[in-house]
Amino acid sequence: MGEQAARLRIDKWLWHARFFKTRSLAAKAVASGLRVNGLSVAKPAHMVGPGDVLTFSQGRTVRVIRIAAPGERRGPAPEARTLYVDLDPPAPRAPEPQAPRYDGGGRPTKRDRRALDRHRDVLE
């Protein structure tokens, strides 16, 4: 009984640990490709427990997480961080370049606005 209580559905655990905003988003992430201990899992009902290593994509990053505790509820973020150990913390993102600012007084001229628009097009 104790072993069974320590295991939880993978979509529910991802939701408890606050990796995804809803359980349906967590289930979609599982269905799109997630690995548990190196093996691919496609069903959100797959049971996971402490010690399992999850590899999944979240946005543009790939997360590698070891489950530390099953979790009983979706609590606040500090509580959710105690449910896992991040094995590969994401690298800090490089700051985005600042758009040029108009330094002159008053409204920018047509020429100044065109220069700002050209710079914005290059960033996109």
PDB file of C-alpha atoms in Angstrom:
ATOM      1  CA  MET A   1       0.000   0.000   0.000  1.00  0.00           C
ATOM      2  CA  GLY A   2       2.818   2.442   0.850  1.00  0.00           C
ATOM      3  CA  GLU A   3       4.512   1.837  -2.501  1.00  0.00           C
ATOM      4  CA  GLN A   4       1.255   2.407  -4.363  1.00  0.00           C
ATOM      5  CA  ALA A   5       0.547   5.635  -2.460  1.00  0.00           C
ATOM      6  CA  ALA A   6       3.990   7.008  -3.390  1.00  0.00           C
ATOM      7  CA  ARG A   7       3.205   6.816  -7.107  1.00  0.00           C
ATOM      8  CA  LEU A   8       1.140   9.317  -9.087  1.00  0.00           C
ATOM      9  CA  ARG A   9      -0.030   9.826 -12.666  1.00  0.00           C
ATOM     10  CA  ILE A  10       2.608  11.694 -14.659  1.00  0.00           C
ATOM     11  CA  ASP A  11       0.235  14.398 -15.903  1.00  0.00           C
ATOM     12  CA  LYS A  12      -1.001  15.032 -12.380  1.00  0.00           C
ATOM     13  CA  TRP A  13       2.560  15.192 -11.001  1.00  0.00           C
ATOM     14  CA  LEU A  14       3.650  17.680 -13.699  1.00  0.00           C
ATOM     15  CA  TRP A  15       0.643  19.807 -12.784  1.00  0.00           C
ATOM     16  CA  HIS A  16       1.361  19.554  -9.027  1.00  0.00           C
ATOM     17  CA  ALA A  17       4.991  20.558  -9.609  1.00  0.00           C
ATOM     18  CA  ARG A  18       3.767  23.591 -11.611  1.00  0.00           C
ATOM     19  CA  PHE A  19       5.518  22.781 -14.870  1.00  0.00           C
ATOM     20  CA  PHE A  20       2.206  23.232 -16.697  1.00  0.00           C
ATOM     21  CA  LYS A  21      -0.730  25.488 -15.926  1.00  0.00           C
ATOM     22  CA  THR A  22      -3.414  22.828 -16.437  1.00  0.00           C
ATOM     23  CA  ARG A  23      -3.556  19.048 -16.366  1.00  0.00           C
ATOM     24  CA  SER A  24      -4.718  19.002 -19.975  1.00  0.00           C
ATOM     25  CA  LEU A  25      -1.553  20.888 -21.028  1.00  0.00           C
ATOM     26  CA  ALA A  26       0.515  18.384 -19.040  1.00  0.00           C
ATOM     27  CA  ALA A  27      -1.294  15.505 -20.768  1.00  0.00           C
ATOM     28  CA  LYS A  28      -0.575  17.056 -24.183  1.00  0.00           C
ATOM     29  CA  ALA A  29       3.106  17.370 -23.273  1.00  0.00           C
ATOM     30  CA  VAL A  30       3.184  13.693 -22.295  1.00  0.00           C
ATOM     31  CA  ALA A  31       1.447  12.674 -25.522  1.00  0.00           C
ATOM     32  CA  SER A  32       3.828  14.764 -27.632  1.00  0.00           C
ATOM     33  CA  GLY A  33       6.901  13.061 -26.226  1.00  0.00           C
ATOM     34  CA  LEU A  34       8.261  12.683 -22.729  1.00  0.00           C
ATOM     35  CA  ARG A  35      10.852  10.293 -21.337  1.00  0.00           C
ATOM     36  CA  VAL A  36      10.785   8.572 -17.962  1.00  0.00           C
ATOM     37  CA  ASN A  37      14.119   7.023 -17.013  1.00  0.00           C
ATOM     38  CA  GLY A  38      15.142   7.154 -20.685  1.00  0.00           C
ATOM     39  CA  LEU A  39      12.056   5.339 -21.986  1.00  0.00           C
ATOM     40  CA  SER A  40       9.482   7.163 -24.084  1.00  0.00           C
ATOM     41  CA  VAL A  41       6.031   7.518 -22.515  1.00  0.00           C
ATOM     42  CA  ALA A  42       2.933   8.425 -24.508  1.00  0.00           C
ATOM     43  CA  LYS A  43       0.133   7.931 -21.959  1.00  0.00           C
ATOM     44  CA  PRO A  44      -0.680  10.540 -19.305  1.00  0.00           C
ATOM     45  CA  ALA A  45      -1.777   7.734 -16.948  1.00  0.00           C
ATOM     46  CA  HIS A  46       1.804   6.411 -16.626  1.00  0.00           C
ATOM     47  CA  MET A  47       2.665   6.152 -12.922  1.00  0.00           C
ATOM     48  CA  VAL A  48       5.798   7.877 -11.591  1.00  0.00           C
ATOM     49  CA  GLY A  49       7.349   8.066  -8.153  1.00  0.00           C
ATOM     50  CA  PRO A  50      10.369   9.377  -6.262  1.00  0.00           C
ATOM     51  CA  GLY A  51      13.664   8.693  -8.022  1.00  0.00           C
ATOM     52  CA  ASP A  52      12.258   8.704 -11.568  1.00  0.00           C
ATOM     53  CA  VAL A  53      14.031  11.011 -14.037  1.00  0.00           C
ATOM     54  CA  LEU A  54      11.826  12.952 -16.475  1.00  0.00           C
ATOM     55  CA  THR A  55      13.040  14.556 -19.697  1.00  0.00           C
ATOM     56  CA  PHE A  56      10.604  16.828 -21.508  1.00  0.00           C
ATOM     57  CA  SER A  57      10.443  20.035 -23.477  1.00  0.00           C
ATOM     58  CA  GLN A  58       8.899  23.106 -21.931  1.00  0.00           C
ATOM     59  CA  GLY A  59       8.675  25.991 -24.334  1.00  0.00           C
ATOM     60  CA  ARG A  60      12.036  26.256 -26.078  1.00  0.00           C
ATOM     61  CA  THR A  61      14.032  24.453 -23.382  1.00  0.00           C
ATOM     62  CA  VAL A  62      14.516  20.793 -22.519  1.00  0.00           C
ATOM     63  CA  ARG A  63      14.069  20.029 -18.822  1.00  0.00           C
ATOM     64  CA  VAL A  64      15.710  17.122 -16.986  1.00  0.00           C
ATOM     65  CA  ILE A  65      14.064  16.565 -13.603  1.00  0.00           C
ATOM     66  CA  ARG A  66      14.387  13.936 -10.849  1.00  0.00           C
ATOM     67  CA  ILE A  67      11.218  13.432  -8.826  1.00  0.00           C
ATOM     68  CA  ALA A  68      11.865  13.899  -5.096  1.00  0.00           C
ATOM     69  CA  ALA A  69       8.310  13.547  -3.765  1.00  0.00           C
ATOM     70  CA  PRO A  70       4.906  12.671  -5.231  1.00  0.00           C
ATOM     71  CA  GLY A  71       3.045  15.730  -3.954  1.00  0.00           C
ATOM     72  CA  GLU A  72      -0.417  15.755  -2.469  1.00  0.00           C
ATOM     73  CA  ARG A  73      -1.812  18.938  -3.974  1.00  0.00           C
ATOM     74  CA  ARG A  74      -1.052  21.796  -6.324  1.00  0.00           C
ATOM     75  CA  GLY A  75       0.265  24.198  -3.753  1.00  0.00           C
ATOM     76  CA  PRO A  76       2.251  27.418  -3.925  1.00  0.00           C
ATOM     77  CA  ALA A  77       5.440  27.626  -5.998  1.00  0.00           C
ATOM     78  CA  PRO A  78       7.877  27.220  -3.057  1.00  0.00           C
ATOM     79  CA  GLU A  79       6.082  23.997  -2.096  1.00  0.00           C
ATOM     80  CA  ALA A  80       6.132  22.787  -5.717  1.00  0.00           C
ATOM     81  CA  ARG A  81       9.922  23.292  -5.938  1.00  0.00           C
ATOM     82  CA  THR A  82      10.397  20.731  -3.151  1.00  0.00           C
ATOM     83  CA  LEU A  83       8.848  18.018  -5.346  1.00  0.00           C
ATOM     84  CA  TYR A  84      11.798  17.791  -7.763  1.00  0.00           C
ATOM     85  CA  VAL A  85      15.531  18.251  -8.270  1.00  0.00           C
ATOM     86  CA  ASP A  86      16.547  20.047 -11.461  1.00  0.00           C
ATOM     87  CA  LEU A  87      19.407  17.997 -12.935  1.00  0.00           C
ATOM     88  CA  ASP A  88      20.092  20.424 -15.779  1.00  0.00           C
ATOM     89  CA  PRO A  89      19.131  23.942 -14.710  1.00  0.00           C
ATOM     90  CA  PRO A  90      18.292  26.181 -17.663  1.00  0.00           C
ATOM     91  CA  ALA A  91      21.015  28.630 -18.641  1.00  0.00           C
ATOM     92  CA  PRO A  92      20.204  32.276 -18.048  1.00  0.00           C
ATOM     93  CA  ARG A  93      18.797  33.873 -21.159  1.00  0.00           C
ATOM     94  CA  ALA A  94      20.796  36.563 -22.875  1.00  0.00           C
ATOM     95  CA  PRO A  95      19.241  39.989 -22.524  1.00  0.00           C
ATOM     96  CA  GLU A  96      17.412  41.187 -25.591  1.00  0.00           C
ATOM     97  CA  PRO A  97      18.950  44.202 -27.327  1.00  0.00           C
ATOM     98  CA  GLN A  98      17.290  47.462 -26.470  1.00  0.00           C
ATOM     99  CA  ALA A  99      15.444  49.354 -29.177  1.00  0.00           C
ATOM    100  CA  PRO A 100      16.943  52.750 -29.967  1.00  0.00           C
ATOM    101  CA  ARG A 101      15.323  55.628 -28.168  1.00  0.00           C
ATOM    102  CA  TYR A 102      14.624  59.009 -29.662  1.00  0.00           C
ATOM    103  CA  ASP A 103      16.877  61.466 -27.810  1.00  0.00           C
ATOM    104  CA  GLY A 104      15.721  64.733 -29.296  1.00  0.00           C
ATOM    105  CA  GLY A 105      13.076  66.951 -27.813  1.00  0.00           C
ATOM    106  CA  GLY A 106       9.515  66.822 -29.083  1.00  0.00           C
ATOM    107  CA  ARG A 107       8.201  64.438 -31.708  1.00  0.00           C
ATOM    108  CA  PRO A 108      10.579  62.432 -33.899  1.00  0.00           C
ATOM    109  CA  THR A 109      10.864  63.509 -37.502  1.00  0.00           C
ATOM    110  CA  LYS A 110       9.817  61.312 -40.398  1.00  0.00           C
ATOM    111  CA  ARG A 111      13.452  60.353 -40.912  1.00  0.00           C
ATOM    112  CA  ASP A 112      13.834  59.390 -37.217  1.00  0.00           C
ATOM    113  CA  ARG A 113      10.674  57.253 -37.319  1.00  0.00           C
ATOM    114  CA  ARG A 114      11.876  55.415 -40.423  1.00  0.00           C
ATOM    115  CA  ALA A 115      15.181  54.650 -38.685  1.00  0.00           C
ATOM    116  CA  LEU A 116      13.301  53.280 -35.651  1.00  0.00           C
ATOM    117  CA  ASP A 117      11.077  51.138 -37.905  1.00  0.00           C
ATOM    118  CA  ARG A 118      14.121  49.725 -39.748  1.00  0.00           C
ATOM    119  CA  HIS A 119      15.688  48.780 -36.428  1.00  0.00           C
ATOM    120  CA  ARG A 120      12.479  47.103 -35.206  1.00  0.00           C
ATOM    121  CA  ASP A 121      12.231  45.079 -38.447  1.00  0.00           C
ATOM    122  CA  VAL A 122      15.784  43.787 -37.954  1.00  0.00           C
ATOM    123  CA  LEU A 123      14.941  42.583 -34.405  1.00  0.00           C
ATOM    124  CA  GLU A 124      11.881  40.659 -35.565  1.00  0.00           C
TER     125      GLU A 124
END
